[in-house]
């Protein structure tokens, strides 16, 4: 059976879904998690990302954080490219960083979304709100991922 193509959700609708899905979450510094999603979406937009990438930025942590299910993603009125990007940037349990980076690099549009995500995660002002041990651990984690992705100038 062939699926009838549907008009993809608007960016405003994707944002509303992402905000609702993550409404009760906070980041490691206790800030509303939706602010991270907004920052990543804006980072993608500022870096010249297209609508598929901006939609994926809003949804980049939804499946990983169990805010939305894999089934929801599969059935959502999103472009195949948006779905592919979300799947690419979704970390899998016990997945080596090299495999994760390889999937991002192999997926059209995913590197820009992950670049914006890493940029916000590594924002010195955001990291400053964390305790020293967590700040050091995350700084090293983000630097390693940036190196695996070949990001040196961002």
Tab-separated table of C-alpha atoms in Angstrom:
chain	number	residue	atom	x	y	z
A	1	UNK	CA	0.000	0.000	0.000
A	2	UNK	CA	1.388	3.381	-0.995
A	3	UNK	CA	1.196	6.197	1.504
A	4	UNK	CA	-0.595	9.293	0.263
A	5	UNK	CA	1.761	12.280	0.462
A	6	UNK	CA	0.684	14.814	3.071
A	7	UNK	CA	1.548	18.452	3.328
A	8	UNK	CA	4.374	18.676	5.855
A	9	UNK	CA	3.666	20.412	9.135
A	10	UNK	CA	4.533	24.100	9.168
A	11	UNK	CA	7.561	25.204	11.160
A	12	UNK	CA	5.184	26.899	13.612
A	13	UNK	CA	3.339	23.595	14.102
A	14	UNK	CA	6.602	21.675	14.550
A	15	UNK	CA	7.746	24.253	17.119
A	16	UNK	CA	4.439	23.955	19.011
A	17	UNK	CA	4.681	20.143	19.037
A	18	UNK	CA	8.295	20.245	20.252
A	19	UNK	CA	7.497	22.815	22.942
A	20	UNK	CA	4.562	20.733	24.184
A	21	UNK	CA	6.562	17.489	24.113
A	22	UNK	CA	9.417	18.983	26.171
A	23	UNK	CA	7.270	21.323	28.314
A	24	UNK	CA	8.109	19.649	31.621
A	25	UNK	CA	11.835	19.196	30.984
A	26	UNK	CA	14.712	21.329	32.167
A	27	UNK	CA	18.347	21.337	31.125
A	28	UNK	CA	21.267	20.508	33.427
A	29	UNK	CA	21.252	24.079	34.742
A	30	UNK	CA	17.529	23.961	35.522
A	31	UNK	CA	16.442	26.144	32.588
A	32	UNK	CA	13.400	25.222	30.460
A	33	UNK	CA	14.582	22.698	27.885
A	34	UNK	CA	12.530	24.405	25.212
A	35	UNK	CA	15.053	27.272	25.303
A	36	UNK	CA	17.715	24.857	24.072
A	37	UNK	CA	15.426	23.761	21.229
A	38	UNK	CA	14.773	27.391	20.290
A	39	UNK	CA	18.496	28.186	20.334
A	40	UNK	CA	19.332	25.203	18.117
A	41	UNK	CA	16.561	26.073	15.646
A	42	UNK	CA	17.767	29.681	15.538
A	43	UNK	CA	21.347	28.472	15.154
A	44	UNK	CA	20.339	26.354	12.168
A	45	UNK	CA	18.478	29.299	10.647
A	46	UNK	CA	21.443	31.644	11.212
A	47	UNK	CA	23.779	29.133	9.530
A	48	UNK	CA	21.604	29.080	6.406
A	49	UNK	CA	19.595	25.968	7.189
A	50	UNK	CA	16.443	25.198	5.252
A	51	UNK	CA	12.950	24.357	6.533
A	52	UNK	CA	13.717	20.618	6.799
A	53	UNK	CA	16.761	21.342	8.963
A	54	UNK	CA	14.946	23.895	11.129
A	55	UNK	CA	12.104	21.426	11.729
A	56	UNK	CA	14.674	18.753	12.628
A	57	UNK	CA	16.362	21.203	15.013
A	58	UNK	CA	13.105	21.645	16.923
A	59	UNK	CA	12.752	17.848	17.113
A	60	UNK	CA	16.431	16.883	17.470
A	61	UNK	CA	16.116	15.527	21.024
A	62	UNK	CA	12.456	14.449	20.976
A	63	UNK	CA	12.972	10.732	20.318
A	64	UNK	CA	16.226	10.502	22.286
A	65	UNK	CA	14.550	12.050	25.352
A	66	UNK	CA	11.367	9.967	24.922
A	67	UNK	CA	9.390	13.191	24.525
A	68	UNK	CA	7.996	11.763	21.268
A	69	UNK	CA	8.092	8.158	20.089
A	70	UNK	CA	9.754	6.599	17.076
A	71	UNK	CA	6.245	5.747	15.908
A	72	UNK	CA	5.201	9.389	16.171
A	73	UNK	CA	8.202	10.372	14.041
A	74	UNK	CA	7.424	7.677	11.474
A	75	UNK	CA	3.784	8.765	11.166
A	76	UNK	CA	4.252	12.534	11.464
A	77	UNK	CA	3.541	14.807	8.512
A	78	UNK	CA	7.205	15.698	8.101
A	79	UNK	CA	9.401	15.495	5.033
A	80	UNK	CA	11.437	12.298	4.676
A	81	UNK	CA	14.578	14.457	4.940
A	82	UNK	CA	13.472	15.970	8.262
A	83	UNK	CA	12.793	12.480	9.607
A	84	UNK	CA	16.191	11.264	8.370
A	85	UNK	CA	17.950	14.175	10.089
A	86	UNK	CA	16.127	13.569	13.385
A	87	UNK	CA	17.034	9.874	13.234
A	88	UNK	CA	20.657	10.726	12.417
A	89	UNK	CA	21.114	13.065	15.383
A	90	UNK	CA	19.290	10.758	17.819
A	91	UNK	CA	21.878	9.008	19.972
A	92	UNK	CA	21.288	5.301	20.505
A	93	UNK	CA	21.930	3.449	23.744
A	94	UNK	CA	25.518	2.218	24.049
A	95	UNK	CA	26.421	3.607	20.613
A	96	UNK	CA	30.092	4.505	20.172
A	97	UNK	CA	30.630	8.213	19.414
A	98	UNK	CA	32.384	7.258	16.166
A	99	UNK	CA	29.271	5.450	14.882
A	100	UNK	CA	27.053	8.352	15.927
A	101	UNK	CA	29.304	10.866	14.156
A	102	UNK	CA	29.460	8.654	11.075
A	103	UNK	CA	25.670	8.543	10.816
A	104	UNK	CA	25.469	12.330	11.125
A	105	UNK	CA	28.111	12.815	8.435
A	106	UNK	CA	26.339	10.344	6.118
A	107	UNK	CA	22.931	12.051	6.384
A	108	UNK	CA	22.135	15.037	4.192
A	109	UNK	CA	21.523	18.081	6.368
A	110	UNK	CA	22.305	16.496	9.724
A	111	UNK	CA	25.735	18.051	10.249
A	112	UNK	CA	24.307	21.579	10.309
A	113	UNK	CA	21.732	20.603	12.941
A	114	UNK	CA	24.369	18.899	15.101
A	115	UNK	CA	26.708	21.883	14.654
A	116	UNK	CA	24.030	24.235	16.023
A	117	UNK	CA	23.279	21.791	18.861
A	118	UNK	CA	26.939	21.533	19.865
A	119	UNK	CA	27.390	25.307	19.627
A	120	UNK	CA	24.561	25.915	22.068
A	121	UNK	CA	25.578	23.063	24.363
A	122	UNK	CA	29.125	24.436	24.531
A	123	UNK	CA	28.072	28.066	25.005
A	124	UNK	CA	30.349	29.358	27.793
A	125	UNK	CA	27.457	31.217	29.458
A	126	UNK	CA	25.398	28.040	29.529
A	127	UNK	CA	28.306	25.935	30.806
A	128	UNK	CA	29.097	28.506	33.501
A	129	UNK	CA	25.824	27.625	35.243
A	130	UNK	CA	27.044	24.060	35.844
A	131	UNK	CA	29.255	22.668	38.579
A	132	UNK	CA	32.919	22.296	37.659
A	133	UNK	CA	32.888	18.503	37.298
A	134	UNK	CA	29.888	18.528	34.955
A	135	UNK	CA	31.265	21.502	33.013
A	136	UNK	CA	34.606	19.745	32.467
A	137	UNK	CA	32.977	16.449	31.461
A	138	UNK	CA	30.626	18.114	28.984
A	139	UNK	CA	33.312	20.379	27.535
A	140	UNK	CA	35.462	17.309	26.809
A	141	UNK	CA	32.478	15.385	25.388
A	142	UNK	CA	31.507	18.229	23.047
A	143	UNK	CA	35.102	18.787	21.927
A	144	UNK	CA	35.472	15.096	21.088
A	145	UNK	CA	32.263	15.095	19.051
A	146	UNK	CA	33.306	18.265	17.232
A	147	UNK	CA	36.608	16.591	16.330
A	148	UNK	CA	34.853	13.440	15.109
A	149	UNK	CA	32.610	15.605	12.925
A	150	UNK	CA	35.540	17.603	11.573
A	151	UNK	CA	34.288	20.863	13.098
A	152	UNK	CA	37.275	23.035	13.842
A	153	UNK	CA	36.234	26.593	13.051
A	154	UNK	CA	32.794	26.827	14.658
